[in-house]
């Protein structure tokens, strides 16, 4: 595929993926955003930075993560051959650290003295607090009050790691509000502070940079599946909240036309209700948190509160590259409900001995639905992007209600 | 339509002739409800507001501090929306043809309304200028051009982070006036230090002949008086909005707000007398 016809040459120099993306931020932040873009551009092509990043990915994060043949799930469903990309085995238990390690190396390179971040499920907060501890930088994490309750173990982990957690009360007290508050901090402390955005959203260059740092997932999968099966997978599946684990898996394969790509949004209590987080299935284009993308919003352009059992998917927007891939028809966007995710959570735990996070449990729910109808020589790779330790208390509560 | 275009320009020219700075007052449209907000808006010019900034409520005002966030929430809870904000401007213009009105807000409600419809409707209602907080020059062409076609000034912001490299880009294509955000931060923040503010203003002055208004962290008549010696206008927002919040249950609220605006106005009237 030539360069002009590649899905991998986006965003353009202004940070646009088609009409999506961009830099919709307060003027106060523009100089620092341009500085991040310039510094990242330089770092990307600097072998010293690349080596440093590879070193920490291998020895601190524990990469490469295995590609695992989920034999019992495959047998149970009787269709496609199911592989898990085991990013839940990374240090800190999710894919999030692939990105935080990259960004903290960049922040150090830029001479920044203080790190801030937003978190939903707490995985990005933990991954940020972890690298801040490792590199001795003060760390402030913004987290919605609602999320602090349902992700209590992660709150404690972040405190142990030395981070300051700021509860965010405004709005629905979830990820969107935490991101507003982190942006307010950044605009106030722009001189010395670096904002480690946790997903493929926010103003340019964040969507592209976070994708680049996460794309190690897909690069490893390509090598590993060729070693295991001698060919590329037929399909990919990943869950999406902001969409970083999905972009991490998908990006490598965007130009491989034979690879069918599926992303699973959180349908909450159902797409026919008002309680879901499916911005691509049920949203419209708009501008929030620095980029143009699909949003859950009213016809007056007010942002609606999202809902998902999974704090990490509970966000009314989506990374701009996903918005563009949806419009281009390259990726198939589907959804799974809270209950489907809960069932898949238990199913995988019992059959594979792997307790998934509630986020990839959404991807599992789709696999459960989709794989049985596929032929046995169909190779499916799902990103197991996080482990479920953090979710056991909130799952117990939900199961108590169901049983 | 040129009549609208002239309001901002002639207001600043008139004030320059009288050697005094302008007082720009900010309220959020529909806060705490449309009727009360309309009463306040109608009374602002007589109390001494030279220009009116009318905030368009948004659920996620990421450049605003708690005071203005809450005002947005009160307005939205009362059922306010962008159509109603334009309705308020229309009603205001029936009684007042000279006070410039600047809509201030975030891009999403405008984008969702439809950019060209919005510019057309805003202009027809009597809007003179637009300040869109999350639309830096890199992204603003999509609104700046239609606004210009509808004869609405697109007001650019400068900030403490606007260095000599950035300033030329900011003032190019600016119209109406320059809004200088005096502190790096959110609305209702700390007051800027005099010296650094003076330095910023003389820096900006080198790049543009447009009037310069200073906003963020200006809370008291004394603050307004200080700004009026250095700049062409002082913007007061959070301090006024706080009066609305404090008095939202009281029958005297409108009077309290207007009384406060009057005290700010006295400060701009007398600000340059000792110079």
Short mmCIF file of C-alpha atoms in Angstrom, two decimals, chain B residues 65-196:
data_model
loop_
_atom_site.label_atom_id
_atom_site.label_comp_id
_atom_site.label_asym_id
_atom_site.label_seq_id
_atom_site.Cartn_x
_atom_site.Cartn_y
_atom_site.Cartn_z
CA UNK B 65 -13.20 28.29 37.99
CA UNK B 66 -15.88 27.00 40.37
CA UNK B 67 -17.89 30.27 40.47
CA UNK B 68 -18.59 30.37 36.74
CA UNK B 69 -18.92 26.58 36.52
CA UNK B 70 -21.75 26.78 39.05
CA UNK B 71 -23.41 29.65 37.18
CA UNK B 72 -23.46 27.49 34.03
CA UNK B 73 -25.03 24.68 36.02
CA UNK B 74 -27.71 26.99 37.47
CA UNK B 75 -28.55 28.30 34.01
CA UNK B 76 -28.71 24.85 32.42
CA UNK B 77 -30.81 23.54 35.26
CA UNK B 78 -33.30 26.34 34.63
CA UNK B 79 -33.65 25.07 31.05
CA UNK B 80 -31.38 27.62 29.43
CA UNK B 81 -29.83 26.97 26.01
CA UNK B 82 -28.13 28.82 23.16
CA UNK B 83 -31.45 29.81 21.53
CA UNK B 84 -32.53 31.45 24.78
CA UNK B 85 -29.23 33.32 25.06
CA UNK B 86 -29.85 34.84 21.63
CA UNK B 87 -33.43 35.56 22.70
CA UNK B 88 -32.06 37.57 25.64
CA UNK B 89 -29.87 39.62 23.31
CA UNK B 90 -32.84 40.32 21.06
CA UNK B 91 -34.93 41.54 24.01
CA UNK B 92 -32.08 43.67 25.32
CA UNK B 93 -31.66 45.34 21.94
CA UNK B 94 -35.31 46.46 21.90
CA UNK B 95 -34.41 48.92 24.68
CA UNK B 96 -30.71 49.45 24.12
CA UNK B 97 -29.07 50.07 20.77
CA UNK B 98 -25.66 51.28 21.89
CA UNK B 99 -24.12 48.93 24.50
CA UNK B 100 -21.94 46.33 22.77
CA UNK B 101 -22.73 42.70 23.55
CA UNK B 102 -20.05 40.07 23.39
CA UNK B 103 -20.97 36.42 23.67
CA UNK B 104 -18.40 34.36 25.51
CA UNK B 105 -18.30 30.60 25.71
CA UNK B 106 -17.07 27.31 24.35
CA UNK B 107 -17.14 26.06 20.80
CA UNK B 108 -19.30 22.95 21.12
CA UNK B 109 -22.69 24.64 21.62
CA UNK B 110 -21.93 26.92 18.63
CA UNK B 111 -20.77 24.00 16.48
CA UNK B 112 -23.85 21.99 17.39
CA UNK B 113 -26.13 24.96 16.66
CA UNK B 114 -24.55 25.14 13.20
CA UNK B 115 -21.80 27.70 12.68
CA UNK B 116 -23.33 29.81 9.93
CA UNK B 117 -26.83 29.68 11.43
CA UNK B 118 -25.36 30.75 14.74
CA UNK B 119 -23.46 33.70 13.26
CA UNK B 120 -26.51 34.80 11.30
CA UNK B 121 -28.88 34.51 14.26
CA UNK B 122 -26.43 36.14 16.68
CA UNK B 123 -25.88 39.06 14.33
CA UNK B 124 -29.61 39.52 13.76
CA UNK B 125 -30.21 39.43 17.52
CA UNK B 126 -27.68 42.23 18.01
CA UNK B 127 -24.47 40.52 19.05
CA UNK B 128 -21.29 42.52 18.35
CA UNK B 129 -18.48 40.20 19.30
CA UNK B 130 -17.55 36.62 20.11
CA UNK B 131 -15.01 35.19 22.53
CA UNK B 132 -14.62 31.45 22.23
CA UNK B 133 -12.32 30.18 24.90
CA UNK B 134 -11.33 26.86 23.34
CA UNK B 135 -10.75 28.11 19.81
CA UNK B 136 -7.11 29.20 19.39
CA UNK B 137 -5.93 30.71 16.07
CA UNK B 138 -4.96 27.21 14.87
CA UNK B 139 -8.65 26.24 14.83
CA UNK B 140 -10.61 29.48 14.71
CA UNK B 141 -10.91 30.09 10.97
CA UNK B 142 -14.05 27.94 10.81
CA UNK B 143 -15.84 30.41 13.09
CA UNK B 144 -13.86 33.62 12.56
CA UNK B 145 -14.71 33.85 8.84
CA UNK B 146 -18.47 33.25 9.12
CA UNK B 147 -18.51 35.67 12.07
CA UNK B 148 -16.85 38.31 9.93
CA UNK B 149 -19.38 37.74 7.15
CA UNK B 150 -22.11 38.35 9.74
CA UNK B 151 -20.31 41.49 10.91
CA UNK B 152 -19.39 40.08 14.31
CA UNK B 153 -15.98 40.84 15.78
CA UNK B 154 -13.93 37.77 16.60
CA UNK B 155 -12.02 38.68 19.74
CA UNK B 156 -8.67 37.01 20.23
CA UNK B 157 -7.11 36.26 23.59
CA UNK B 158 -3.58 36.90 24.72
CA UNK B 159 -2.19 35.33 27.88
CA UNK B 160 0.91 35.41 30.09
CA UNK B 161 2.25 32.56 27.93
CA UNK B 162 1.96 34.62 24.74
CA UNK B 163 5.58 35.39 23.95
CA UNK B 164 6.94 37.61 21.20
CA UNK B 165 6.92 34.61 18.87
CA UNK B 166 3.25 33.90 19.47
CA UNK B 167 1.86 37.47 19.68
CA UNK B 168 1.98 38.34 15.97
CA UNK B 169 -0.14 35.27 15.19
CA UNK B 170 -2.64 36.21 17.89
CA UNK B 171 -3.19 39.80 16.79
CA UNK B 172 -3.38 39.00 13.07
CA UNK B 173 -7.08 38.71 12.15
CA UNK B 174 -8.13 39.93 15.59
CA UNK B 175 -10.93 42.46 15.61
CA UNK B 176 -12.96 44.48 18.13
CA UNK B 177 -10.44 44.42 20.92
CA UNK B 178 -7.79 42.15 22.42
CA UNK B 179 -8.79 40.27 25.53
CA UNK B 180 -5.74 39.82 27.70
CA UNK B 181 -6.03 36.96 30.18
CA UNK B 182 -3.95 38.46 32.96
CA UNK B 183 -3.00 35.26 34.78
CA UNK B 184 -2.25 31.75 33.61
CA UNK B 185 -5.23 29.99 35.08
CA UNK B 186 -8.98 29.76 35.23
CA UNK B 187 -11.57 32.48 35.81
CA UNK B 188 -11.88 33.75 39.37
CA UNK B 189 -8.19 33.05 39.93
CA UNK B 190 -5.52 35.10 41.68
CA UNK B 191 -4.98 38.68 40.70
CA UNK B 192 -2.03 39.30 38.40
CA UNK B 193 1.08 40.99 39.72
CA UNK B 194 1.19 44.64 38.62
CA UNK B 195 4.69 44.53 37.20
CA UNK B 196 4.34 41.46 35.05
#
